[in-house]
Structure formats: C-alpha cells, structure tokens
mmCIF file of C-alpha atoms and ligand atoms in Angstrom:
data_model
loop_
_atom_site.group_PDB
_atom_site.id
_atom_site.type_symbol
_atom_site.label_atom_id
_atom_site.label_comp_id
_atom_site.label_asym_id
_atom_site.label_seq_id
_atom_site.Cartn_x
_atom_site.Cartn_y
_atom_site.Cartn_z
ATOM 1 C CA MET W 1 12.587 12.759 -11.616
ATOM 2 C CA LEU W 2 16.137 14.195 -12.650
ATOM 3 C CA PRO W 3 15.320 15.386 -16.257
ATOM 4 C CA GLY W 4 17.922 14.020 -18.673
ATOM 5 C CA THR W 5 18.574 11.016 -16.459
ATOM 6 C CA ALA W 6 16.647 7.857 -17.418
ATOM 7 C CA GLY W 7 15.596 5.680 -14.696
ATOM 8 C CA SER W 8 15.638 8.480 -12.129
ATOM 9 C CA LEU W 9 11.873 8.347 -11.732
ATOM 10 C CA ALA W 10 10.761 7.911 -8.016
ATOM 11 C CA VAL W 11 8.332 8.596 -5.566
ATOM 12 C CA GLU W 12 9.687 10.967 -2.840
ATOM 13 C CA GLU W 13 8.625 12.947 0.144
ATOM 14 C CA VAL W 14 8.874 16.581 -0.415
ATOM 15 C CA ASP W 15 7.854 19.595 1.633
ATOM 16 C CA ASP W 16 4.182 20.393 1.478
ATOM 17 C CA PRO W 17 3.453 23.216 -0.873
ATOM 18 C CA GLN W 18 2.944 26.620 0.579
ATOM 19 C CA PRO W 19 0.158 28.660 -1.484
ATOM 20 C CA GLY W 20 1.281 31.923 -2.466
ATOM 21 C CA PRO W 21 -0.939 35.087 -2.291
ATOM 22 C CA GLY W 22 -4.293 34.324 -4.026
ATOM 23 C CA GLU W 23 -3.293 30.725 -4.842
ATOM 24 C CA LEU W 24 -5.423 27.549 -4.419
ATOM 25 C CA LEU W 25 -4.151 24.683 -2.398
ATOM 26 C CA VAL W 26 -5.404 21.502 -4.128
ATOM 27 C CA ASP W 27 -5.320 17.923 -3.055
ATOM 28 C CA GLY W 28 -3.967 15.885 -6.160
ATOM 29 C CA LEU W 29 -6.480 12.952 -7.273
ATOM 30 C CA ALA W 30 -5.007 11.529 -10.396
ATOM 31 C CA VAL W 31 -2.668 12.333 -13.301
ATOM 32 C CA GLY W 32 -2.868 10.905 -16.774
ATOM 33 C CA VAL W 33 0.336 9.394 -18.389
ATOM 34 C CA CYS W 34 1.229 10.138 -21.948
ATOM 35 C CA GLY W 35 4.015 9.967 -24.423
ATOM 36 C CA THR W 36 5.585 13.085 -23.147
ATOM 37 C CA ASP W 37 5.730 11.655 -19.622
ATOM 38 C CA LYS W 38 7.395 8.628 -20.975
ATOM 39 C CA GLU W 39 9.914 10.650 -22.842
ATOM 40 C CA ILE W 40 10.721 12.528 -19.877
ATOM 41 C CA ALA W 41 11.098 9.399 -17.740
ATOM 42 C CA GLY W 42 13.374 8.098 -20.376
ATOM 43 C CA GLY W 43 15.679 11.168 -20.028
ATOM 44 C CA GLU W 44 14.843 12.322 -23.567
ATOM 45 C CA TYR W 45 13.011 15.381 -22.551
ATOM 46 C CA GLY W 46 11.983 17.902 -19.643
ATOM 47 C CA TRP W 47 13.689 20.624 -17.804
ATOM 48 C CA ALA W 48 13.920 20.927 -14.072
ATOM 49 C CA PRO W 49 13.205 24.194 -12.453
ATOM 50 C CA PRO W 50 16.070 26.823 -12.517
ATOM 51 C CA GLY W 51 18.563 26.050 -9.869
ATOM 52 C CA ARG W 52 17.313 22.681 -9.208
ATOM 53 C CA ARG W 53 17.957 19.151 -10.601
ATOM 54 C CA ARG W 54 14.620 17.578 -9.838
ATOM 55 C CA LEU W 55 11.369 17.949 -11.642
ATOM 56 C CA VAL W 56 7.814 16.830 -10.323
ATOM 57 C CA LEU W 57 6.146 15.062 -13.115
ATOM 58 C CA GLY W 58 2.585 15.177 -14.275
ATOM 59 C CA HIS W 59 0.757 17.552 -16.601
ATOM 60 C CA GLU W 60 -2.657 15.861 -17.117
ATOM 61 C CA SER W 61 -4.056 16.881 -13.741
ATOM 62 C CA LEU W 62 -7.270 16.377 -11.526
ATOM 63 C CA GLY W 63 -7.446 17.679 -8.131
ATOM 64 C CA ARG W 64 -9.790 18.879 -5.550
ATOM 65 C CA VAL W 65 -9.537 22.307 -3.917
ATOM 66 C CA ARG W 66 -8.646 22.102 -0.177
ATOM 67 C CA GLN W 67 -8.269 25.737 0.464
ATOM 68 C CA ALA W 68 -9.281 28.718 -1.629
ATOM 69 C CA PRO W 69 -8.751 32.414 -0.754
ATOM 70 C CA ASP W 70 -11.722 34.790 -0.636
ATOM 71 C CA GLY W 71 -12.472 36.207 -4.066
ATOM 72 C CA SER W 72 -10.602 33.536 -6.020
ATOM 73 C CA GLY W 73 -13.812 32.419 -7.554
ATOM 74 C CA PHE W 74 -13.319 28.758 -6.256
ATOM 75 C CA GLU W 75 -14.545 26.997 -3.215
ATOM 76 C CA THR W 76 -13.256 24.179 -0.966
ATOM 77 C CA GLY W 77 -14.459 20.791 -2.681
ATOM 78 C CA ASP W 78 -14.276 22.219 -6.205
ATOM 79 C CA LEU W 79 -13.177 19.695 -8.742
ATOM 80 C CA VAL W 80 -10.278 21.369 -10.717
ATOM 81 C CA VAL W 81 -7.714 20.817 -13.557
ATOM 82 C CA GLY W 82 -4.624 22.828 -13.662
ATOM 83 C CA VAL W 83 -3.561 24.357 -17.035
ATOM 84 C CA VAL W 84 -0.125 23.169 -18.158
ATOM 85 C CA ARG W 85 1.593 26.107 -19.816
ATOM 86 C CA ARG W 86 2.373 29.681 -18.219
ATOM 87 C CA PRO W 87 3.181 32.382 -20.373
ATOM 88 C CA ASP W 88 6.769 33.524 -21.088
ATOM 89 C CA PRO W 89 8.250 36.294 -18.975
ATOM 90 C CA VAL W 90 8.787 38.833 -21.629
ATOM 91 C CA PRO W 91 5.817 38.372 -22.564
ATOM 92 C CA CYS W 92 5.599 37.923 -26.292
ATOM 93 C CA GLY W 93 2.623 39.326 -28.000
ATOM 94 C CA ALA W 94 0.583 35.915 -28.133
ATOM 95 C CA CYS W 95 1.237 35.301 -24.255
ATOM 96 C CA ALA W 96 0.344 38.920 -23.527
ATOM 97 C CA HIS W 97 -3.070 38.238 -25.217
ATOM 98 C CA GLY W 98 -3.653 35.064 -23.339
ATOM 99 C CA ALA W 99 -2.625 32.927 -26.329
ATOM 100 C CA PHE W 100 0.287 31.252 -24.480
ATOM 101 C CA ASP W 101 -0.442 28.158 -26.462
ATOM 102 C CA MET W 102 0.782 30.206 -29.420
ATOM 103 C CA CYS W 103 3.787 31.500 -27.694
ATOM 104 C CA ARG W 104 6.463 33.158 -30.201
ATOM 105 C CA ASN W 105 9.542 33.180 -28.305
ATOM 106 C CA GLY W 106 9.537 29.396 -26.775
ATOM 107 C CA ARG W 107 10.357 30.851 -23.399
ATOM 108 C CA TYR W 108 7.104 29.663 -21.936
ATOM 109 C CA THR W 109 7.160 27.234 -18.960
ATOM 110 C CA GLU W 110 5.026 24.103 -18.504
ATOM 111 C CA ARG W 111 4.216 22.284 -15.379
ATOM 112 C CA GLY W 112 5.586 18.795 -15.096
ATOM 113 C CA ILE W 113 7.480 19.330 -18.379
ATOM 114 C CA LYS W 114 9.441 22.479 -18.623
ATOM 115 C CA GLN W 115 10.756 24.249 -15.398
ATOM 116 C CA LEU W 116 7.997 24.036 -13.289
ATOM 117 C CA ASP W 117 6.832 21.084 -11.012
ATOM 118 C CA GLY W 118 3.928 19.132 -12.296
ATOM 119 C CA TYR W 119 0.713 17.868 -10.678
ATOM 120 C CA ALA W 120 1.867 14.261 -9.697
ATOM 121 C CA SER W 121 1.872 14.937 -5.991
ATOM 122 C CA GLY W 122 -0.542 14.563 -2.945
ATOM 123 C CA SER W 123 -1.212 18.411 -3.032
ATOM 124 C CA TRP W 124 -0.317 21.237 -5.233
ATOM 125 C CA CYS W 125 -0.773 25.083 -5.562
ATOM 126 C CA LEU W 126 -2.486 26.772 -8.308
ATOM 127 C CA ALA W 127 -3.214 30.298 -9.226
ATOM 128 C CA PRO W 128 -6.985 30.801 -9.823
ATOM 129 C CA ASP W 129 -6.166 32.150 -13.394
ATOM 130 C CA PHE W 130 -4.886 28.744 -14.398
ATOM 131 C CA ALA W 131 -7.425 26.653 -12.748
ATOM 132 C CA VAL W 132 -10.598 25.026 -14.496
ATOM 133 C CA ARG W 133 -13.529 24.153 -12.343
ATOM 134 C CA LEU W 134 -15.282 20.976 -13.651
ATOM 135 C CA SER W 135 -18.698 19.749 -12.944
ATOM 136 C CA PRO W 136 -18.698 17.492 -10.156
ATOM 137 C CA ASP W 137 -20.326 14.836 -12.363
ATOM 138 C CA LEU W 138 -17.464 14.578 -14.344
ATOM 139 C CA GLY W 139 -15.581 12.658 -11.449
ATOM 140 C CA ASN W 140 -12.576 10.594 -12.453
ATOM 141 C CA ALA W 141 -13.031 11.429 -16.183
ATOM 142 C CA GLY W 142 -11.684 15.072 -15.282
ATOM 143 C CA VAL W 143 -8.338 13.670 -15.716
ATOM 144 C CA LEU W 144 -9.027 13.610 -19.456
ATOM 145 C CA VAL W 145 -9.582 17.388 -19.715
ATOM 146 C CA GLU W 146 -5.933 18.180 -20.576
ATOM 147 C CA PRO W 147 -5.822 15.806 -23.466
ATOM 148 C CA THR W 148 -9.056 16.860 -24.645
ATOM 149 C CA SER W 149 -8.133 20.513 -24.539
ATOM 150 C CA VAL W 150 -5.503 19.504 -27.133
ATOM 151 C CA VAL W 151 -8.165 18.411 -29.414
ATOM 152 C CA ALA W 152 -10.758 21.240 -28.330
ATOM 153 C CA LYS W 153 -7.969 23.614 -29.663
ATOM 154 C CA ALA W 154 -7.452 21.552 -33.077
ATOM 155 C CA TRP W 155 -11.269 21.587 -33.732
ATOM 156 C CA ASP W 156 -11.497 25.197 -32.932
ATOM 157 C CA GLU W 157 -8.632 26.202 -35.362
ATOM 158 C CA ILE W 158 -10.219 23.948 -37.966
ATOM 159 C CA GLU W 159 -13.461 25.714 -37.720
ATOM 160 C CA ARG W 160 -11.740 29.147 -37.716
ATOM 161 C CA ILE W 161 -9.696 28.097 -40.845
ATOM 162 C CA GLY W 162 -12.784 26.651 -42.427
ATOM 163 C CA SER W 163 -14.673 30.052 -41.807
ATOM 164 C CA ARG W 164 -12.460 31.759 -44.249
ATOM 165 C CA SER W 165 -15.134 30.646 -47.004
ATOM 166 C CA TRP W 166 -18.168 28.546 -47.258
ATOM 167 C CA PHE W 167 -17.570 25.548 -44.929
ATOM 168 C CA GLU W 168 -19.927 22.710 -44.142
ATOM 169 C CA PRO W 169 -17.666 19.661 -43.775
ATOM 170 C CA GLU W 170 -19.168 16.101 -43.675
ATOM 171 C CA ARG W 171 -16.378 13.510 -43.554
ATOM 172 C CA VAL W 172 -13.585 13.353 -41.055
ATOM 173 C CA LEU W 173 -10.653 11.096 -40.816
ATOM 174 C CA VAL W 174 -8.739 10.833 -37.795
ATOM 175 C CA THR W 175 -5.457 8.786 -37.949
ATOM 176 C CA GLY W 176 -4.454 7.096 -34.701
ATOM 177 C CA ALA W 177 -6.825 5.665 -32.132
ATOM 178 C CA GLY W 178 -4.814 6.705 -29.086
ATOM 179 C CA PRO W 179 -6.333 9.074 -26.576
ATOM 180 C CA ILE W 180 -5.866 12.133 -28.490
ATOM 181 C CA GLY W 181 -7.373 10.415 -31.647
ATOM 182 C CA LEU W 182 -10.252 9.094 -29.946
ATOM 183 C CA LEU W 183 -11.043 12.315 -28.172
ATOM 184 C CA ALA W 184 -10.685 13.996 -31.584
ATOM 185 C CA ALA W 185 -13.268 11.631 -33.025
ATOM 186 C CA MET W 186 -15.630 12.055 -30.086
ATOM 187 C CA LEU W 187 -15.527 15.868 -30.730
ATOM 188 C CA GLY W 188 -16.091 15.234 -34.430
ATOM 189 C CA ARG W 189 -19.235 13.126 -33.656
ATOM 190 C CA GLN W 190 -20.502 15.842 -31.019
ATOM 191 C CA ARG W 191 -20.426 18.098 -34.367
ATOM 192 C CA GLY W 192 -22.596 15.658 -36.144
ATOM 193 C CA LEU W 193 -19.767 14.659 -38.640
ATOM 194 C CA GLU W 194 -19.214 11.317 -40.263
ATOM 195 C CA VAL W 195 -16.002 10.218 -38.586
ATOM 196 C CA HIS W 196 -13.528 7.557 -39.706
ATOM 197 C CA VAL W 197 -10.671 6.396 -37.463
ATOM 198 C CA LEU W 198 -7.727 4.812 -38.773
ATOM 199 C CA ASP W 199 -5.206 2.644 -36.613
ATOM 200 C CA GLN W 200 -3.119 -0.446 -36.939
ATOM 201 C CA VAL W 201 -4.601 -2.675 -34.339
ATOM 202 C CA ARG W 202 -7.424 -5.142 -34.844
ATOM 203 C CA ASN W 203 -8.018 -6.327 -31.333
ATOM 204 C CA GLY W 204 -8.309 -4.687 -27.977
ATOM 205 C CA PRO W 205 -10.690 -1.788 -26.866
ATOM 206 C CA LYS W 206 -10.021 0.632 -29.674
ATOM 207 C CA PRO W 207 -12.351 -0.795 -32.457
ATOM 208 C CA GLY W 208 -15.194 -0.918 -29.818
ATOM 209 C CA LEU W 209 -14.670 2.537 -28.510
ATOM 210 C CA VAL W 210 -14.735 3.947 -32.059
ATOM 211 C CA ALA W 211 -17.875 1.830 -32.868
ATOM 212 C CA ASP W 212 -19.410 3.181 -29.725
ATOM 213 C CA LEU W 213 -19.022 6.780 -30.837
ATOM 214 C CA GLY W 214 -20.823 6.125 -33.989
ATOM 215 C CA ALA W 215 -17.883 6.311 -36.093
ATOM 216 C CA THR W 216 -16.070 3.784 -38.304
ATOM 217 C CA TYR W 217 -12.937 1.946 -37.509
ATOM 218 C CA HIS W 218 -10.350 1.165 -40.129
ATOM 219 C CA CYS W 219 -7.305 -0.986 -39.702
ATOM 220 C CA ASP W 220 -6.329 -1.906 -43.250
ATOM 221 C CA GLY W 221 -4.134 1.071 -44.154
ATOM 222 C CA PHE W 222 -4.829 4.734 -45.250
ATOM 223 C CA ASP W 223 -6.136 3.946 -48.756
ATOM 224 C CA ALA W 224 -8.767 1.499 -47.425
ATOM 225 C CA ALA W 225 -9.778 4.187 -45.007
ATOM 226 C CA VAL W 226 -10.536 6.822 -47.499
ATOM 227 C CA ALA W 227 -11.971 4.416 -50.273
ATOM 228 C CA GLY W 228 -15.506 5.486 -49.416
ATOM 229 C CA GLY W 229 -14.717 9.235 -50.059
ATOM 230 C CA ARG W 230 -12.084 11.765 -49.302
ATOM 231 C CA PRO W 231 -12.317 13.529 -46.124
ATOM 232 C CA ASP W 232 -13.023 17.260 -45.695
ATOM 233 C CA VAL W 233 -11.023 17.344 -42.598
ATOM 234 C CA VAL W 234 -8.192 15.161 -41.395
ATOM 235 C CA ILE W 235 -6.775 15.174 -37.758
ATOM 236 C CA GLU W 236 -3.377 13.338 -37.923
ATOM 237 C CA ALA W 237 -2.603 11.939 -34.397
ATOM 238 C CA THR W 238 0.215 9.619 -35.196
ATOM 239 C CA GLY W 239 3.148 11.738 -36.606
ATOM 240 C CA VAL W 240 3.954 8.710 -38.649
ATOM 241 C CA ALA W 241 5.615 10.264 -41.753
ATOM 242 C CA PRO W 242 3.950 8.321 -44.673
ATOM 243 C CA LEU W 243 0.344 8.753 -42.956
ATOM 244 C CA VAL W 244 1.210 12.649 -42.576
ATOM 245 C CA VAL W 245 2.130 12.880 -46.462
ATOM 246 C CA ALA W 246 -1.119 10.620 -47.291
ATOM 247 C CA ALA W 247 -3.233 12.942 -45.181
ATOM 248 C CA MET W 248 -1.886 15.934 -46.865
ATOM 249 C CA ALA W 249 -2.476 14.403 -50.423
ATOM 250 C CA ASN W 250 -5.838 12.897 -50.169
ATOM 251 C CA THR W 251 -8.243 15.397 -48.738
ATOM 252 C CA ALA W 252 -11.463 16.509 -50.644
ATOM 253 C CA SER W 253 -11.295 19.932 -52.130
ATOM 254 C CA TYR W 254 -10.969 22.888 -49.500
ATOM 255 C CA GLY W 255 -9.679 20.079 -47.155
ATOM 256 C CA ILE W 256 -7.869 20.974 -43.943
ATOM 257 C CA VAL W 257 -5.436 18.692 -42.308
ATOM 258 C CA CYS W 258 -4.439 19.292 -38.864
ATOM 259 C CA LEU W 259 -1.095 17.793 -37.681
ATOM 260 C CA THR W 260 -1.027 16.953 -33.891
ATOM 261 C CA GLY W 261 1.449 14.093 -33.824
ATOM 262 C CA VAL W 262 4.971 14.735 -33.123
ATOM 263 C CA SER W 263 7.323 12.880 -35.446
ATOM 264 C CA THR W 264 10.785 11.571 -34.811
ATOM 265 C CA PRO W 265 13.084 13.512 -37.041
ATOM 266 C CA GLY W 266 15.574 11.759 -39.438
ATOM 267 C CA ARG W 267 13.129 9.468 -41.208
ATOM 268 C CA SER W 268 12.761 10.037 -44.900
ATOM 269 C CA VAL W 269 9.988 9.247 -47.104
ATOM 270 C CA SER W 270 9.842 9.692 -50.833
ATOM 271 C CA VAL W 271 7.269 12.538 -51.756
ATOM 272 C CA ASP W 272 6.094 13.817 -55.031
ATOM 273 C CA ALA W 273 6.375 17.280 -53.847
ATOM 274 C CA GLY W 274 5.124 18.836 -57.023
ATOM 275 C CA GLY W 275 2.094 16.846 -57.158
ATOM 276 C CA LEU W 276 1.497 17.672 -53.370
ATOM 277 C CA ASN W 277 1.976 21.146 -54.003
ATOM 278 C CA ARG W 278 -0.321 21.187 -57.026
ATOM 279 C CA SER W 279 -3.274 19.409 -55.037
ATOM 280 C CA ILE W 280 -2.888 21.757 -51.993
ATOM 281 C CA VAL W 281 -3.137 24.850 -54.294
ATOM 282 C CA LEU W 282 -5.618 23.955 -56.853
ATOM 283 C CA GLU W 283 -7.988 22.586 -54.039
ATOM 284 C CA ASN W 284 -7.354 25.479 -51.507
ATOM 285 C CA ASP W 285 -6.236 23.189 -48.933
ATOM 286 C CA VAL W 286 -4.736 23.987 -45.631
ATOM 287 C CA VAL W 287 -2.295 21.930 -43.636
ATOM 288 C CA PHE W 288 -1.550 23.277 -40.193
ATOM 289 C CA GLY W 289 0.055 22.061 -36.987
ATOM 290 C CA SER W 290 -1.383 22.321 -33.543
ATOM 291 C CA VAL W 291 -0.075 21.829 -29.939
ATOM 292 C CA ASN W 292 -0.980 22.703 -26.437
ATOM 293 C CA ALA W 293 -3.994 24.737 -25.333
ATOM 294 C CA ASN W 294 -4.947 27.870 -23.670
ATOM 295 C CA LEU W 295 -7.396 28.615 -20.912
ATOM 296 C CA ARG W 296 -10.395 28.939 -23.278
ATOM 297 C CA HIS W 297 -9.616 25.426 -24.799
ATOM 298 C CA TYR W 298 -9.727 23.892 -21.203
ATOM 299 C CA GLY W 299 -13.218 25.441 -20.909
ATOM 300 C CA LEU W 300 -14.248 23.883 -24.279
ATOM 301 C CA ALA W 301 -12.720 20.616 -23.357
ATOM 302 C CA ALA W 302 -14.642 20.528 -19.903
ATOM 303 C CA ASP W 303 -17.833 21.285 -21.752
ATOM 304 C CA ALA W 304 -17.205 18.605 -24.458
ATOM 305 C CA LEU W 305 -16.435 15.901 -21.601
ATOM 306 C CA ALA W 306 -19.674 16.939 -19.730
ATOM 307 C CA ALA W 307 -21.573 16.303 -22.872
ATOM 308 C CA ALA W 308 -20.059 12.958 -23.491
ATOM 309 C CA ASP W 309 -21.197 9.379 -22.446
ATOM 310 C CA PRO W 310 -19.739 8.719 -18.929
ATOM 311 C CA ALA W 311 -19.391 5.086 -19.580
ATOM 312 C CA TRP W 312 -17.414 5.654 -22.716
ATOM 313 C CA LEU W 313 -15.045 8.019 -20.960
ATOM 314 C CA ALA W 314 -14.659 5.436 -18.168
ATOM 315 C CA ARG W 315 -13.552 3.052 -20.733
ATOM 316 C CA LEU W 316 -10.955 5.324 -22.134
ATOM 317 C CA VAL W 317 -9.346 5.179 -19.092
ATOM 318 C CA SER W 318 -8.102 1.547 -19.516
ATOM 319 C CA ARG W 319 -5.946 1.179 -16.496
ATOM 320 C CA ARG W 320 -5.524 2.964 -13.093
ATOM 321 C CA VAL W 321 -2.305 2.424 -11.302
ATOM 322 C CA PRO W 322 -1.720 3.431 -7.472
ATOM 323 C CA LEU W 323 1.060 5.714 -6.973
ATOM 324 C CA GLU W 324 3.242 3.194 -5.036
ATOM 325 C CA SER W 325 3.225 1.060 -8.350
ATOM 326 C CA PHE W 326 4.143 4.276 -10.519
ATOM 327 C CA ALA W 327 6.458 2.206 -12.755
ATOM 328 C CA GLU W 328 3.641 -0.052 -14.174
ATOM 329 C CA ALA W 329 1.909 3.276 -15.371
ATOM 330 C CA PHE W 330 5.117 4.005 -17.590
ATOM 331 C CA GLU W 331 4.916 0.303 -19.224
ATOM 332 C CA SER W 332 2.937 -0.042 -22.433
ATOM 333 C CA ARG W 333 0.656 -2.978 -22.133
ATOM 334 C CA ASP W 334 -1.789 -4.564 -24.644
ATOM 335 C CA GLY W 335 -5.188 -2.959 -24.268
ATOM 336 C CA ASP W 336 -3.763 0.399 -23.100
ATOM 337 C CA VAL W 337 -5.639 3.514 -24.047
ATOM 338 C CA LYS W 338 -5.158 6.195 -21.315
ATOM 339 C CA VAL W 339 -3.300 4.928 -18.093
ATOM 340 C CA VAL W 340 -3.904 6.968 -15.092
ATOM 341 C CA LEU W 341 -1.728 7.265 -11.808
ATOM 342 C CA ASP W 342 -4.136 7.496 -8.773
ATOM 343 C CA LEU W 343 -2.655 9.866 -6.136
ATOM 344 C CA GLN W 344 -4.756 9.209 -3.172
HETATM 345 ZN ZN1 ZN B 1 -0.043 14.560 -22.054
HETATM 346 ZN ZN1 ZN B 2 5.015 34.054 -25.349
#
C-alpha cells in the first residue's frame, strides 16, 4: 500500500522480518479490517515509514509466537496481539508514563497506520512490551482485542469520570451498532447495566446481536431510543453530527457522554448552544472524547473477551476473507459487522 495513493493496495512478497534484540517473531493469523483501513486504502490517510513509500497495513492483529527470546515472558505457541501505538520519541509526559494513548505532541507512531508497518503479513516482529498474551480459548476471536481495547478504555474513562462523585449508573445508550458500538454494549452488559443500542438498519445481524446481549435494539431514531428514560451514560460510536448533539443534550443528570466516532468535518447542524450549555452546566454533565488504547486497556479487553459468549463473538466476525481475495475485505456488503482477513 502506498499511503496517499488510492488503489495501491496489493499483496506483495517482502523480506522475512528479522527480530531485533529481545523481540518476538510472530506468525500472523488474521487482521481485522475497519474504517481506518478503508480510509488508508482509499488514499485519504496513513503515512509510510520514513524514507519509504510503502506501508504494510493492518492494526487489528492476531498472531502466534514462533520464536521468543529467553526472559521475554512469552513462549512459542502463545496467542498474541500487538499494540498499535508506540510512544513518541521525545517522549511527552503522557508517553513517558505509558499513557501513549493520550500523547500530547502527536509524534507517536502506529503500526499499520502511521510510519510503522502493520500486522497484515505472514510474520511480524514485536517487542514484548507491546505484546498481549491471550487465553488460548479465545482462538479466532482474539482479532477483536484491538477494537475492544478502544471501548475498554472508553468504559475505564467513564468510570473514572463518574467516580468524581456518587455514581451508580443504570441506563446506557450506545449510538451505532458497528463493531465498536456492539463491543461497547457488551462491556455495558458485563457491568450489569440496562443497555440500549441505536442504529439505522432493521435487518441483518445487528438486531439479533444486540438482543442476544440482553440489550434493547432501536432503529426509529434518537428520540424513540430515549423515550423510556434518559441515559446516564452515552457512548457515541457514529460520529454523525446530529446524533452527537442529541447525545450531549439528552443525558440524565450527572450524565456522561463519551464520543468515539470520528466525524467528517465541514458538516453544519443548527444547535441551541445556549440551551446545550445550560443543560450540561445545570446537570454536572461531562462530554469527552476517547481514542486509541494503552497496554493496560488491551489487558482489560482480553479479559472482557474471555468473559464473553464465544458463540456471540464468532457472530460478530461476519465475514472472513482469505489473503489472496483481500480486495473483498475492503468492500462493504450487506450484513457486514466485522470483516477479517485470514493470513494463513
Ligand atoms: Zn481498526
Ligand atoms: Zn507522546
């Protein structure tokens, strides 16, 4: 893939990776494909490593350790996921404290996205500090660890923000039933909360996936989704501007809105900014943005997936595409939830 050049996505032979001192050599099993990958493939996003034109794609990894140095804490055969982001070289204060998901200077790098080759290859190297060992029982569902790490971080932040005062949330609204929304809903149900999920589609796998979590599916717009009561927590996973505004304006008192969807800039909606400010102030509401994840969140994600229903997780992966048919993984098809590229 040549970042910035649409249509340059290709499968190519490259030299076998040579693990550096202390690094693991990992056989790639699968990578998940998400909106970020499609943006990179479309030439709209992504950066090649310095001095090169080509970037290996893939940030939602799953692999099996082929070779692990003594003392690395890993063994041959371990099922692992690689963390996406690496701290910036300065490093900023956040990166210096392992909070590279909160990098302040933007000079972080990301495998498969920003200046580091990704995980969509038959083998890859990985420093043990950025490797997460999974329970072997997780199997193919391990490819969901990276997207789950994003919502594990979101929930962790929600709970930290809530804990600034008395906080016993009951009702959660998740907007968007893509992989991020569904995984956010799953983590809400694991916390014993009443979860509502809003999406547009009436058919396909999403309504059933939501129902089988013990959550309520809504597809008649925002107002209908909150008619039964205003949510204590909203996780916004669409980036659709009117939904973002509706979420901010319709929480219960002491509400928390976590924005995870990346919007397209340049779209205006008319907002009663005074009314919105008034409701946020008078209710002690919080609206915050959340992106990416650090090593601790990957651990939380692996634990959440290990506690989930394996059959439900298997249904979340709605399509598996062999590497030689890679282009099909970048098409959007009816019934898609998470599409995965098989590397073996
Ligand atoms: Zn992704
Ligand atoms: Zn930083």
